[in-house]
Amino acid sequence: MIGIFYSKNTLRTAEVAKKVQEAFGEEAVDLISVEEAWKNEFDKYKYIIAGTSTWFDGELPDYWDELIPELSTLNLKGKKVAIFGLGNQAEYPDNFVDGIGLLAAALKKAGAVLTGFTSTDGYVYNKSLAEVNGMFEGLALDMDNEPDKADKKIRDWVDSLKNEFK
Ligand SMILES: Cc1cc2nc3c(=O)[nH]c(=O)nc-3n(C[C@H](O)[C@H](O)[C@H](O)COP(=O)(O)O)c2cc1C
């Protein structure tokens, strides 16, 4: 069972969360807003996907931001977690999809095993907290400048996750 966690304050992220859910097709995938999520929700799912945009020049949106201290107290030891993030490389080239990196740090602290890394090829930006060794620690989507690329990226990412989440 897979749980996709996102904040209901982030409307485009919520749309992408739905697309990710649809791309999994037959498999059981629940959408959970972090505003309503408690520890047992994170415990309940064998596999977790966390979705976030980046706001405020390199910060997490509400309510992920408020949840960060609590996230690091979760016991996600050995649990496979994948992250997707929305950002804007043209307007925020120094903080592109930083939210992915911020969530990655908190989830790793809780013991999660991150998966679903993707190549930074094709993106134009200066700096990103999401980048480690030439890869993003998740799926980066720029819905502001490249909405037309999103569907294929989501499909490919979910295909790769299907091999991981089993
Ligand atoms: C005030 C503001 C600040 C933003 N800061 C960043 C940023 O630091 N880095 C980035 O990649 N995108 C940034 N963005 C772009 C958003 O992440 C992007 O538009 C995203 O698609 C919004 O998704 P949402 O509706 O789910 O929040 C910012 C957008 C706004 C309006």
Coordinates of N, CA and C and ligand atoms in Angstrom, one line a residue:
M1 N 0.8 -1.2 0.0 CA 0.0 0.0 0.0 C 0.9 1.3 0.0
I2 N 0.5 2.2 -0.9 CA 1.3 3.4 -1.0 C 0.5 4.6 -0.6
G3 N 1.1 5.5 0.2 CA 0.5 6.8 0.6 C 1.2 7.9 0.0
I4 N 0.4 8.8 -0.7 CA 1.0 10.1 -1.2 C 0.7 11.2 -0.3
F5 N 1.7 11.8 0.4 CA 1.4 12.9 1.3 C 1.8 14.2 0.7
Y6 N 0.8 15.2 0.8 CA 1.1 16.5 0.3 C 0.2 17.5 1.1
S7 N 0.5 18.8 1.0 CA -0.3 19.7 1.7 C -1.5 20.3 0.8
K8 N -2.6 20.4 1.4 CA -3.8 20.9 0.6 C -3.6 22.4 0.3
N9 N -2.6 23.1 0.9 CA -2.4 24.5 0.5 C -1.7 24.6 -0.8
T10 N -1.1 23.5 -1.3 CA -0.3 23.5 -2.6 C -1.2 22.9 -3.7
L11 N -1.8 23.8 -4.4 CA -2.9 23.3 -5.3 C -2.3 22.5 -6.5
R12 N -1.2 23.1 -7.1 CA -0.6 22.4 -8.3 C 0.0 21.1 -7.8
T13 N 0.6 21.1 -6.6 CA 1.2 19.8 -6.1 C 0.1 18.8 -5.9
A14 N -1.1 19.2 -5.5 CA -2.2 18.3 -5.3 C -2.6 17.7 -6.6
E15 N -2.6 18.6 -7.7 CA -2.9 18.0 -9.0 C -1.9 17.0 -9.5
V16 N -0.7 17.3 -9.2 CA 0.4 16.3 -9.6 C 0.2 15.0 -8.8
A17 N -0.1 15.2 -7.5 CA -0.3 14.0 -6.6 C -1.4 13.1 -7.3
K18 N -2.5 13.7 -7.8 CA -3.5 12.9 -8.4 C -3.0 12.2 -9.7
K19 N -2.2 12.9 -10.4 CA -1.6 12.3 -11.6 C -0.7 11.1 -11.3
V20 N 0.1 11.3 -10.2 CA 1.0 10.2 -9.8 C 0.1 9.0 -9.3
Q21 N -1.0 9.3 -8.6 CA -1.9 8.2 -8.2 C -2.4 7.5 -9.4
E22 N -2.9 8.2 -10.4 CA -3.5 7.6 -11.6 C -2.4 6.8 -12.4
A23 N -1.2 7.3 -12.4 CA -0.1 6.6 -13.1 C 0.2 5.2 -12.5
F24 N -0.1 5.0 -11.2 CA 0.1 3.7 -10.6 C -1.0 2.7 -11.0
G25 N -2.1 3.3 -11.5 CA -3.1 2.4 -12.1 C -3.8 1.5 -11.1
E26 N -3.6 0.2 -11.3 CA -4.3 -0.8 -10.4 C -3.9 -0.7 -9.0
E27 N -2.7 -0.3 -8.7 CA -2.2 -0.5 -7.4 C -2.9 0.5 -6.4
A28 N -2.9 0.0 -5.1 CA -3.6 0.8 -4.1 C -2.8 2.0 -3.7
V29 N -3.2 3.2 -4.0 CA -2.5 4.4 -3.7 C -3.5 5.4 -3.1
D30 N -3.2 5.8 -1.8 CA -4.1 6.8 -1.1 C -3.4 8.2 -1.2
L31 N -4.3 9.2 -1.3 CA -3.8 10.6 -1.2 C -4.1 11.1 0.2
I32 N -3.1 11.6 0.9 CA -3.3 12.1 2.3 C -2.8 13.5 2.4
S33 N -3.6 14.4 2.9 CA -3.1 15.8 3.1 C -2.4 15.8 4.5
V34 N -1.2 16.4 4.5 CA -0.4 16.4 5.7 C -1.1 17.2 6.9
E35 N -2.1 18.0 6.5 CA -2.8 18.7 7.5 C -3.6 17.7 8.4
E36 N -4.0 16.6 7.8 CA -4.8 15.6 8.5 C -4.0 14.4 8.9
A37 N -2.7 14.4 8.6 CA -1.9 13.2 8.8 C -1.3 13.2 10.2
W38 N -1.4 12.1 10.8 CA -0.7 11.9 12.1 C 0.3 10.8 12.0
K39 N 1.1 10.6 13.1 CA 2.1 9.6 13.0 C 1.7 8.2 12.4
N40 N 0.5 7.8 12.9 CA 0.1 6.4 12.5 C -0.2 6.3 11.0
E41 N -0.5 7.5 10.4 CA -0.6 7.5 8.9 C 0.7 7.1 8.2
F42 N 1.7 7.8 8.7 CA 3.1 7.5 8.1 C 3.5 6.0 8.4
D43 N 3.1 5.5 9.6 CA 3.4 4.1 9.9 C 2.6 3.2 9.0
K44 N 1.4 3.5 8.7 CA 0.5 2.6 8.1 C 0.9 2.2 6.7
Y45 N 1.6 3.1 5.9 CA 1.9 2.7 4.5 C 3.3 2.1 4.4
K46 N 3.3 1.1 3.6 CA 4.6 0.4 3.4 C 5.5 1.3 2.6
Y47 N 4.9 2.0 1.7 CA 5.7 2.9 0.8 C 5.1 4.3 0.9
I48 N 6.0 5.3 0.9 CA 5.5 6.7 1.0 C 6.0 7.5 -0.1
I49 N 5.1 8.4 -0.6 CA 5.6 9.4 -1.6 C 5.2 10.8 -1.0
A50 N 6.2 11.7 -0.9 CA 5.9 13.0 -0.4 C 6.1 14.0 -1.5
G51 N 5.0 14.9 -1.6 CA 5.0 15.9 -2.7 C 5.0 17.3 -2.1
T52 N 5.8 18.1 -2.6 CA 5.8 19.5 -2.1 C 6.3 20.5 -3.2
S53 N 5.8 21.7 -3.1 CA 6.4 22.8 -4.0 C 7.4 23.5 -3.1
T54 N 8.0 24.5 -3.7 CA 8.9 25.4 -2.9 C 8.3 26.8 -2.9
W55 N 8.3 27.3 -1.7 CA 7.7 28.7 -1.5 C 8.8 29.6 -0.9
F56 N 8.5 30.8 -0.8 CA 9.2 31.8 0.0 C 10.7 31.8 -0.3
D57 N 11.1 31.6 -1.5 CA 12.5 31.6 -1.9 C 13.3 30.5 -1.2
G58 N 13.0 29.3 -1.5 CA 13.8 28.2 -0.9 C 13.2 27.5 0.3
E59 N 12.0 27.7 0.6 CA 11.4 27.1 1.8 C 10.3 26.2 1.5
L60 N 9.9 25.4 2.5 CA 8.7 24.5 2.3 C 7.5 25.3 2.5
P61 N 6.4 24.9 1.8 CA 5.1 25.6 2.0 C 4.5 25.1 3.4
D62 N 3.5 25.9 3.9 CA 2.7 25.4 5.0 C 2.0 24.2 4.4
Y63 N 1.8 23.1 5.0 CA 2.0 22.8 6.3 C 3.3 21.9 6.5
W64 N 3.9 21.6 5.4 CA 5.1 20.8 5.5 C 6.1 21.4 6.5
D65 N 6.2 22.8 6.3 CA 7.1 23.5 7.1 C 7.0 23.3 8.6
E66 N 5.7 23.4 9.0 CA 5.4 23.2 10.4 C 5.6 21.7 10.9
L67 N 5.6 20.8 9.9 CA 5.6 19.4 10.3 C 7.1 18.9 10.4
I68 N 8.0 19.7 9.9 CA 9.4 19.2 9.9 C 10.0 18.7 11.2
P69 N 9.8 19.4 12.3 CA 10.3 18.9 13.6 C 9.7 17.6 13.9
E70 N 8.4 17.4 13.6 CA 7.7 16.1 13.9 C 8.2 15.0 13.0
L71 N 8.4 15.4 11.8 CA 8.8 14.4 10.8 C 10.1 13.6 11.3
S72 N 11.0 14.4 11.8 CA 12.3 13.7 12.2 C 12.1 12.8 13.4
T73 N 10.9 12.9 14.1 CA 10.7 12.0 15.2 C 9.9 10.7 14.8
L74 N 9.5 10.7 13.5 CA 8.9 9.5 13.0 C 9.9 8.3 12.9
N75 N 9.4 7.1 13.0 CA 10.2 6.0 12.8 C 10.0 5.4 11.4
L76 N 10.8 5.9 10.5 CA 10.6 5.4 9.1 C 11.8 4.5 8.7
K77 N 12.3 3.8 9.8 CA 13.5 3.1 9.6 C 13.4 2.0 8.4
G78 N 14.2 2.2 7.4 CA 14.1 1.2 6.3 C 13.0 1.4 5.3
K79 N 12.1 2.3 5.6 CA 10.9 2.5 4.7 C 11.3 3.2 3.5
K80 N 10.9 2.7 2.3 CA 11.2 3.4 1.0 C 10.3 4.6 0.8
V81 N 10.9 5.7 0.6 CA 10.2 7.0 0.4 C 10.7 7.7 -0.8
A82 N 9.8 8.2 -1.7 CA 10.1 8.9 -2.9 C 9.5 10.3 -2.8
I83 N 10.2 11.3 -3.3 CA 9.7 12.7 -3.2 C 9.5 13.3 -4.6
F84 N 8.5 14.0 -4.8 CA 8.4 14.9 -6.0 C 8.2 16.3 -5.5
G85 N 8.7 17.2 -6.4 CA 8.7 18.6 -6.0 C 8.4 19.5 -7.2
L86 N 7.7 20.6 -7.0 CA 7.4 21.6 -8.0 C 8.2 22.8 -7.7
G87 N 8.7 23.4 -8.8 CA 9.4 24.7 -8.6 C 9.4 25.4 -9.9
N88 N 10.2 26.5 -9.9 CA 10.3 27.4 -11.1 C 11.8 27.7 -11.3
Q89 N 12.4 27.1 -12.3 CA 13.8 27.3 -12.5 C 14.2 28.6 -13.1
A90 N 13.2 29.3 -13.8 CA 13.5 30.6 -14.4 C 13.5 31.7 -13.4
E91 N 12.5 31.6 -12.5 CA 12.3 32.7 -11.5 C 13.1 32.5 -10.2
Y92 N 13.4 31.3 -9.9 CA 14.1 30.9 -8.7 C 15.3 30.0 -8.9
P93 N 16.2 30.5 -9.8 CA 17.3 29.6 -10.2 C 18.3 29.3 -9.1
D94 N 18.3 30.1 -8.0 CA 19.2 29.8 -6.9 C 18.5 28.9 -5.8
N95 N 17.3 28.6 -6.0 CA 16.6 27.8 -5.0 C 15.7 26.8 -5.7
F96 N 16.1 26.3 -6.8 CA 15.1 25.5 -7.6 C 14.8 24.2 -6.9
V97 N 13.5 24.0 -6.7 CA 13.0 22.8 -6.0 C 13.7 22.5 -4.7
D98 N 14.1 23.5 -4.0 CA 14.7 23.3 -2.7 C 13.9 22.4 -1.7
G99 N 12.6 22.5 -1.9 CA 11.7 21.8 -1.0 C 12.0 20.3 -1.0
I100 N 12.4 19.8 -2.2 CA 12.7 18.4 -2.3 C 13.9 18.1 -1.3
G101 N 14.9 18.9 -1.3 CA 16.1 18.7 -0.5 C 15.7 18.8 1.0
L102 N 14.8 19.8 1.3 CA 14.5 20.0 2.7 C 13.7 18.7 3.2
L103 N 12.8 18.3 2.4 CA 12.0 17.0 2.8 C 12.9 15.8 2.9
A104 N 13.9 15.8 1.9 CA 14.8 14.6 1.9 C 15.6 14.6 3.2
A105 N 16.1 15.7 3.7 CA 16.9 15.8 4.9 C 16.1 15.3 6.1
A106 N 14.8 15.8 6.2 CA 14.0 15.4 7.4 C 13.6 13.9 7.3
L107 N 13.3 13.4 6.1 CA 12.9 12.0 6.0 C 14.1 11.1 6.3
K108 N 15.3 11.5 5.8 CA 16.4 10.7 6.1 C 16.7 10.6 7.6
K109 N 16.5 11.7 8.3 CA 16.7 11.8 9.7 C 15.8 10.8 10.4
A110 N 14.6 10.6 9.9 CA 13.7 9.6 10.4 C 14.0 8.2 10.0
G111 N 15.0 8.0 9.2 CA 15.4 6.6 8.9 C 15.0 6.2 7.5
A112 N 14.3 7.0 6.8 CA 13.7 6.6 5.5 C 14.9 6.3 4.5
V113 N 14.6 5.4 3.6 CA 15.5 5.1 2.5 C 15.0 5.8 1.3
L114 N 15.6 6.8 0.8 CA 15.1 7.6 -0.3 C 15.3 6.9 -1.6
T115 N 14.3 7.0 -2.5 CA 14.4 6.4 -3.8 C 13.8 7.3 -4.8
G116 N 13.8 7.0 -6.1 CA 13.2 7.8 -7.1 C 14.0 9.0 -7.5
F117 N 15.3 8.9 -7.4 CA 16.2 10.0 -7.8 C 16.1 10.2 -9.3
T118 N 16.2 11.4 -9.8 CA 16.2 11.6 -11.2 C 17.3 12.5 -11.7
S119 N 17.6 12.5 -13.0 CA 18.7 13.3 -13.5 C 18.4 14.8 -13.6
T120 N 19.4 15.6 -13.4 CA 19.2 17.0 -13.5 C 19.4 17.5 -15.0
D121 N 19.6 16.6 -15.9 CA 19.8 16.9 -17.3 C 18.6 17.7 -17.8
G122 N 18.8 18.7 -18.6 CA 17.7 19.4 -19.2 C 17.1 20.5 -18.4
Y123 N 17.5 20.7 -17.1 CA 17.0 21.8 -16.3 C 18.1 22.9 -16.3
V124 N 17.7 24.1 -16.3 CA 18.6 25.2 -16.3 C 18.4 26.1 -15.0
Y125 N 19.4 26.0 -14.1 CA 19.3 26.7 -12.8 C 20.7 26.8 -12.2
N126 N 20.9 27.6 -11.2 CA 22.2 27.7 -10.6 C 22.4 26.8 -9.4
K127 N 21.4 26.7 -8.5 CA 21.6 26.0 -7.3 C 20.3 25.3 -6.8
S128 N 20.5 24.2 -6.2 CA 19.3 23.5 -5.7 C 19.7 22.6 -4.5
L129 N 18.9 22.8 -3.4 CA 19.2 21.9 -2.3 C 18.8 20.5 -2.6
A130 N 18.1 20.3 -3.7 CA 17.6 18.9 -4.1 C 18.7 18.1 -4.8
E131 N 19.8 18.8 -5.2 CA 20.8 18.2 -6.0 C 21.9 17.5 -5.2
V132 N 22.1 16.2 -5.5 CA 23.2 15.5 -4.8 C 23.9 14.7 -5.9
N133 N 25.2 14.9 -6.1 CA 25.9 14.2 -7.1 C 25.3 14.2 -8.5
G134 N 24.8 15.3 -8.9 CA 24.3 15.4 -10.3 C 22.9 14.8 -10.4
M135 N 22.2 14.5 -9.3 CA 20.9 13.9 -9.4 C 20.0 14.8 -8.4
F136 N 18.7 14.9 -8.8 CA 17.7 15.4 -7.8 C 17.3 14.2 -6.9
E137 N 17.1 14.6 -5.6 CA 16.7 13.5 -4.7 C 15.2 13.2 -4.8
G138 N 14.7 13.2 -6.0 CA 13.3 13.0 -6.3 C 13.0 13.5 -7.7
L139 N 11.7 13.6 -8.0 CA 11.3 14.1 -9.3 C 11.0 15.6 -9.2
A140 N 11.7 16.4 -10.1 CA 11.5 17.8 -10.1 C 10.7 18.2 -11.3
L141 N 9.6 19.0 -11.0 CA 8.7 19.4 -12.1 C 8.6 20.9 -12.1
D142 N 8.7 21.5 -13.2 CA 8.5 23.0 -13.4 C 7.3 23.2 -14.2
M143 N 6.2 23.3 -13.4 CA 4.9 23.4 -14.1 C 4.6 24.8 -14.6
D144 N 5.4 25.8 -14.1 CA 5.3 27.2 -14.6 C 5.8 27.3 -16.0
N145 N 7.0 26.7 -16.2 CA 7.7 26.9 -17.5 C 7.6 25.7 -18.5
E146 N 7.4 24.5 -17.9 CA 7.4 23.3 -18.8 C 6.3 22.3 -18.4
P147 N 5.1 22.9 -18.4 CA 4.0 22.0 -18.0 C 3.8 20.8 -19.0
D148 N 4.2 21.0 -20.3 CA 4.1 20.0 -21.3 C 5.0 18.8 -21.1
K149 N 6.0 19.0 -20.3 CA 7.0 17.9 -20.1 C 6.5 17.0 -18.9
A150 N 5.6 17.5 -18.1 CA 5.3 16.8 -16.8 C 4.7 15.4 -17.0
D151 N 3.8 15.3 -17.9 CA 3.1 14.0 -17.9 C 4.0 12.8 -18.2
K152 N 5.0 13.0 -19.1 CA 5.9 11.9 -19.5 C 6.9 11.7 -18.3
K153 N 7.3 12.8 -17.7 CA 8.2 12.7 -16.5 C 7.5 11.9 -15.4
I154 N 6.2 12.2 -15.2 CA 5.5 11.5 -14.1 C 5.4 10.0 -14.4
R155 N 5.0 9.7 -15.7 CA 4.9 8.3 -16.1 C 6.2 7.6 -15.9
D156 N 7.3 8.1 -16.4 CA 8.6 7.5 -16.3 C 9.0 7.2 -14.9
W157 N 8.7 8.2 -14.0 CA 9.1 8.2 -12.6 C 8.3 7.1 -11.9
V158 N 7.0 7.1 -12.2 CA 6.1 6.0 -11.6 C 6.5 4.6 -12.1
D159 N 6.9 4.5 -13.3 CA 7.4 3.2 -13.8 C 8.6 2.7 -13.1
S160 N 9.5 3.7 -12.8 CA 10.7 3.3 -12.1 C 10.4 2.9 -10.6
L161 N 9.4 3.7 -10.0 CA 9.0 3.4 -8.7 C 8.3 2.0 -8.5
K162 N 7.6 1.6 -9.6 CA 6.9 0.3 -9.5 C 7.9 -0.8 -9.3
N163 N 9.1 -0.6 -9.8 CA 10.2 -1.6 -9.6 C 10.7 -1.5 -8.2
E164 N 10.7 -0.4 -7.6 CA 11.2 -0.2 -6.2 C 10.2 -0.6 -5.2
F165 N 9.0 -0.2 -5.4 CA 7.9 -0.5 -4.4 C 7.3 -1.9 -4.6
K166 N 8.1 -2.8 -4.2 CA 7.5 -4.2 -4.3 C 8.4 -5.1 -3.4
Ligands
LIG1 C1 6.2 33.6 -3.6 C2 6.7 32.4 -4.4 C3 8.0 31.9 -4.1 C4 8.5 30.8 -4.7 N1 9.8 30.3 -4.4 C5 10.3 29.3 -5.2 C6 11.6 28.8 -4.9 O1 12.3 29.3 -4.0 N2 12.1 27.8 -5.7 C7 11.4 27.2 -6.7 O2 11.9 26.3 -7.4 N3 10.1 27.7 -7.0 C8 9.5 28.7 -6.2 N4 8.3 29.1 -6.5 C9 7.5 28.5 -7.6 C10 6.5 27.4 -7.1 O3 7.1 26.4 -6.4 C11 5.8 26.9 -8.3 O4 5.0 27.9 -8.9 C12 4.8 25.7 -8.0 O5 4.3 25.2 -9.2 C13 3.7 26.1 -7.1 O6 3.0 24.9 -6.8 P1 1.8 24.9 -5.6 O7 0.6 25.5 -6.2 O8 1.6 23.4 -5.4 O9 2.4 25.5 -4.4 C14 7.7 30.2 -5.8 C15 6.5 30.7 -6.1 C16 6.0 31.8 -5.4 C17 4.6 32.3 -5.8

